[in-house]
Amino acid sequence: MDNNGSQKKDFDVITVGAGMAGLYMLHKLRAQGFSAIGLEAGDDVGGTWYWNRYPGARCDIESLDYSYSFDPELEKVWQWSERYATQPEILRYLQFVADRYDLRRDIRFSSKVERADWDDSTSKWRITTANGDSLTCQYYVMATGCLSLPKEPDVKGVERFTGQTYFTNRWPHEGVDFTDMRVAVIGTGSSGIQSIPLIAEQASQLTVFQRTANYAAPANNGPVRPEHREKLNADREAYREEGRWSRAGVPLPRSEEPYSSVNLEERQRRLEAGFAQGDLLTINSSFSDLVTNAAANESVQDFFRDKVRAKVTDPKTAEDLCAKDFPLFTKRLCLETNYFKTFNLPHTKLVNLRRTPIASITETGIDTTDESMEFDAIVFATGFDAMTGAIVAVDIRGRDGISLKDVWEEGPKTYLGLNVHGFPNFFTITGPGSPSVLSNMVVSIEQHVNWLTAAFEHLRKEGFQTIEATSAAQDGWITHVNDFANLTLYPVANSWYMGANVPGKPRVFLPYIGGVDTYRQACNEVVEQDYLGFEQCGTSGSRCNEGVIRFVKPDVQMVLDAIAGLEQPPLDTLSPIQAREQIEANTANRAPGPEVGEVLDGSLPGPAGSLNYRLYRPATAGPHPIVVYYHGGGWVLGHASSDDPFCRYLCTQANALVISVNYRHAPETRFPAAVEDAFEALNWIGNNAESLGGAPNKLSVAGWSAGGNLATVMCQLALKQGGPNINGQLLVCPVTDCDFSTASYNENAEGYILTRNLMEWFWNQYCKAEDRKDPRASPLRAESLVDLPPAMVVTAELDPLRDEGNAYAAALQNAGVIVEHIQAPGQIHTSLTAVDMVTSANDVRQAMSDAVRAFAK
Ligand code: NA7
């Protein structure tokens, strides 16, 4: 039935927007037998390609990739004429799609949605349009695009100008002829960079007002690359699938090599090749760390700036056109065709607004702080209220009338970028918190539409009327999105990704940067776990598998994936000697940790022979407080320098002399040999503090894992048996007890490097069963913890040892000891000490070094 002009008022699904997302949504819904209608503000299909008709408008993902994949026949009947198609061609494509699948009959055009209200009593949304339509639906889907609501031109005097004013994102359908006109363009993002060369071809004078110079690579546009078409045609489905499981939604090899790992020549070769390739993604994919490593990024920035200098004749203009204010890629890279060369034309001029800002737009032109200029036309290429603007432009009211705009006041909150807690049956396609603008939009659109329509099908089959994200699942996802963003340089840029281009908009990273592949996997797992984190309700009851889909910190997950990739046998299946060899091999190429003033290897007298130590001295003037450090390794593995990066970190950050002492290991020597060695070393260091360069009476202990066990035992022994005065104890994921029945042992028995089996193996090597309850092995069992030194206890959420560490912190507190206790979410046993590898633990590490400083005060 035709829903367009009909009187039908109630639908299974209402979709807002008839761009790429809305069209495919309608097609899928119809195929699945849902009644659906699309509401579109424009008078035809096309979305962003309907509105953005400025000269030079093109896609910046190659058209072969920037096209639907859902119908192989469609790909046969539509052929792109250019590598990067123009806006008219993309619009024709979308019109062709609308015709081919007869979609217009289910779209009401010139229907701007103004309100959407959830009605709990009927479990339906009521949608109200500007022309007075009031429709209801079970599912309400915003397919309004990420870059659709124009940013208000925030330039003083904008209303005064009496000449012609144009906005790139609302370009007249009939086009504009700038012949013989004096034209100003404000804005040098993609829209400005694409339109400026073409406007310059017509205008008698062109003045470009640039606030921030952008990085741009040459588009090298032309016919579709034959090799690209061949690759697609060779195995269409495999090609599309590769795109779906790629980082950015485009099949492209991705280097695992950091920038610093290849020599200068190879770097240059890859950069030149990427540049010549003429796309957004190749350079970034040529190294593993360009968006995470500031130094690598800076170096590639130089490469881009040199390219500008080579193209622009006037050195001052060239310098002004060089992007300098933000790391490369943290604003969307632009593709340019003749942009930089346009500034070599005699009638084109660049005004650097950083030097001479606009004072005001006047009746006849633009006044900067430096000069008055007259224009016949001003073009605003000033961008969009991206990702959230078009969504909250509709007054969306969820449960109990809560407003989405209010809920998102401090930044958008979504689960998977799909749904919002408090807004049942409301969905956003490519919403904030999904890869969206960091991906090939078409791939992301298809994935969302497929996911949603499968969910609708599932709910229909199961007899549920509503689905809604739980608050916990949503919070978990928001944390995950932010964790990923914070691993990168993106948050430092004043980009629209950060909402920073719109005055007053909260500064929050809007898209999901974990990659299309990672994201798709998460969405799939949510479904496999019976819509994890979604509450599904129907007349006959409700169902909710509550949970958080990604709770491991993303960089920790990368470490886990890398280790899994090694396919090594579990340590507990090896002999101790083999286990030591495996660990040594694995840590040989780890990040080295910070530079310290001096590293000194020495030995000290132990109870059964000398003990090696490694001393780390800060570069600052001493004497320094001393930290006696005990390494981890389950009493079986490791040595004085095996926690080298962490010791260096403590040394520099806490400005302390860190002395990592070795002790005898099991199974060669078992409990209590390690304790005796550790205690002897502590006493020796206490007695020799001054000659070592330490400050007298400023001695603390620290240790990780089994070393944490020894550190805390040292505090107990020093008090009991008369050892040096200890100012504080830093216990990082310490072993404090021999009980394997804690919840954390069960929850984290496998999968996070330190397994339950491995821990049992360590204990078996170290300590006879009958000795394990001795407080020197299980310090949690000490009779009293009164008068022990102040402590910082740090535990990791995904560590079998979490609960015993937490129990020790609580026991110290109960005994009146001053305790700072951090429970690090999403971290594992080995990640807190993995300096420079797991940066998500930087805050925790900082707190540790602050605590060590405080011990010495
Ligand atoms: P962008 O990328 O947001 O660019 C907007 C440009 O307009 C940018 O250079 C801004 O400078 C400039 N701008 C915005 N407001 C002002 C004022 N008040 N004064 C001077 N200059 C201003 O939007 P586009 O439309 O070019 O591209 C959007 C996306 O579409 C693009 O990334 C592609 O994905 C396709 P600023 O950087 O804020 O200093």
mmCIF file of N, CA, C and O in Angstrom, residues 82 87 330 415 418 458 653:
data_model
loop_
_atom_site.group_PDB
_atom_site.id
_atom_site.type_symbol
_atom_site.label_atom_id
_atom_site.label_comp_id
_atom_site.label_asym_id
_atom_site.label_seq_id
_atom_site.Cartn_x
_atom_site.Cartn_y
_atom_site.Cartn_z
ATOM 1 N N GLU A 82 33.352 8.332 -11.847
ATOM 2 C CA GLU A 82 34.612 8.866 -11.313
ATOM 3 C C GLU A 82 34.985 8.135 -10.041
ATOM 4 O O GLU A 82 34.138 7.533 -9.364
ATOM 5 N N GLN A 87 28.607 15.469 -6.262
ATOM 6 C CA GLN A 87 27.290 15.468 -5.596
ATOM 7 C C GLN A 87 26.154 15.153 -6.563
ATOM 8 O O GLN A 87 25.281 14.319 -6.237
ATOM 9 N N THR A 330 43.177 14.373 13.460
ATOM 10 C CA THR A 330 42.238 14.589 14.564
ATOM 11 C C THR A 330 41.100 15.516 14.161
ATOM 12 O O THR A 330 40.130 15.664 14.891
ATOM 13 N N TYR A 415 23.690 3.799 24.104
ATOM 14 C CA TYR A 415 24.214 2.440 24.142
ATOM 15 C C TYR A 415 24.474 2.047 22.694
ATOM 16 O O TYR A 415 23.550 2.023 21.879
ATOM 17 N N LEU A 418 23.064 3.493 19.371
ATOM 18 C CA LEU A 418 21.807 3.024 18.774
ATOM 19 C C LEU A 418 20.585 3.457 19.573
ATOM 20 O O LEU A 418 19.554 3.811 18.995
ATOM 21 N N HIS A 458 13.300 -9.990 15.865
ATOM 22 C CA HIS A 458 13.451 -10.790 17.092
ATOM 23 C C HIS A 458 12.349 -10.435 18.098
ATOM 24 O O HIS A 458 11.717 -11.313 18.677
ATOM 25 N N GLN A 653 58.826 9.543 38.501
ATOM 26 C CA GLN A 653 57.578 10.209 38.892
ATOM 27 C C GLN A 653 57.536 10.529 40.378
ATOM 28 O O GLN A 653 56.956 11.522 40.782
#
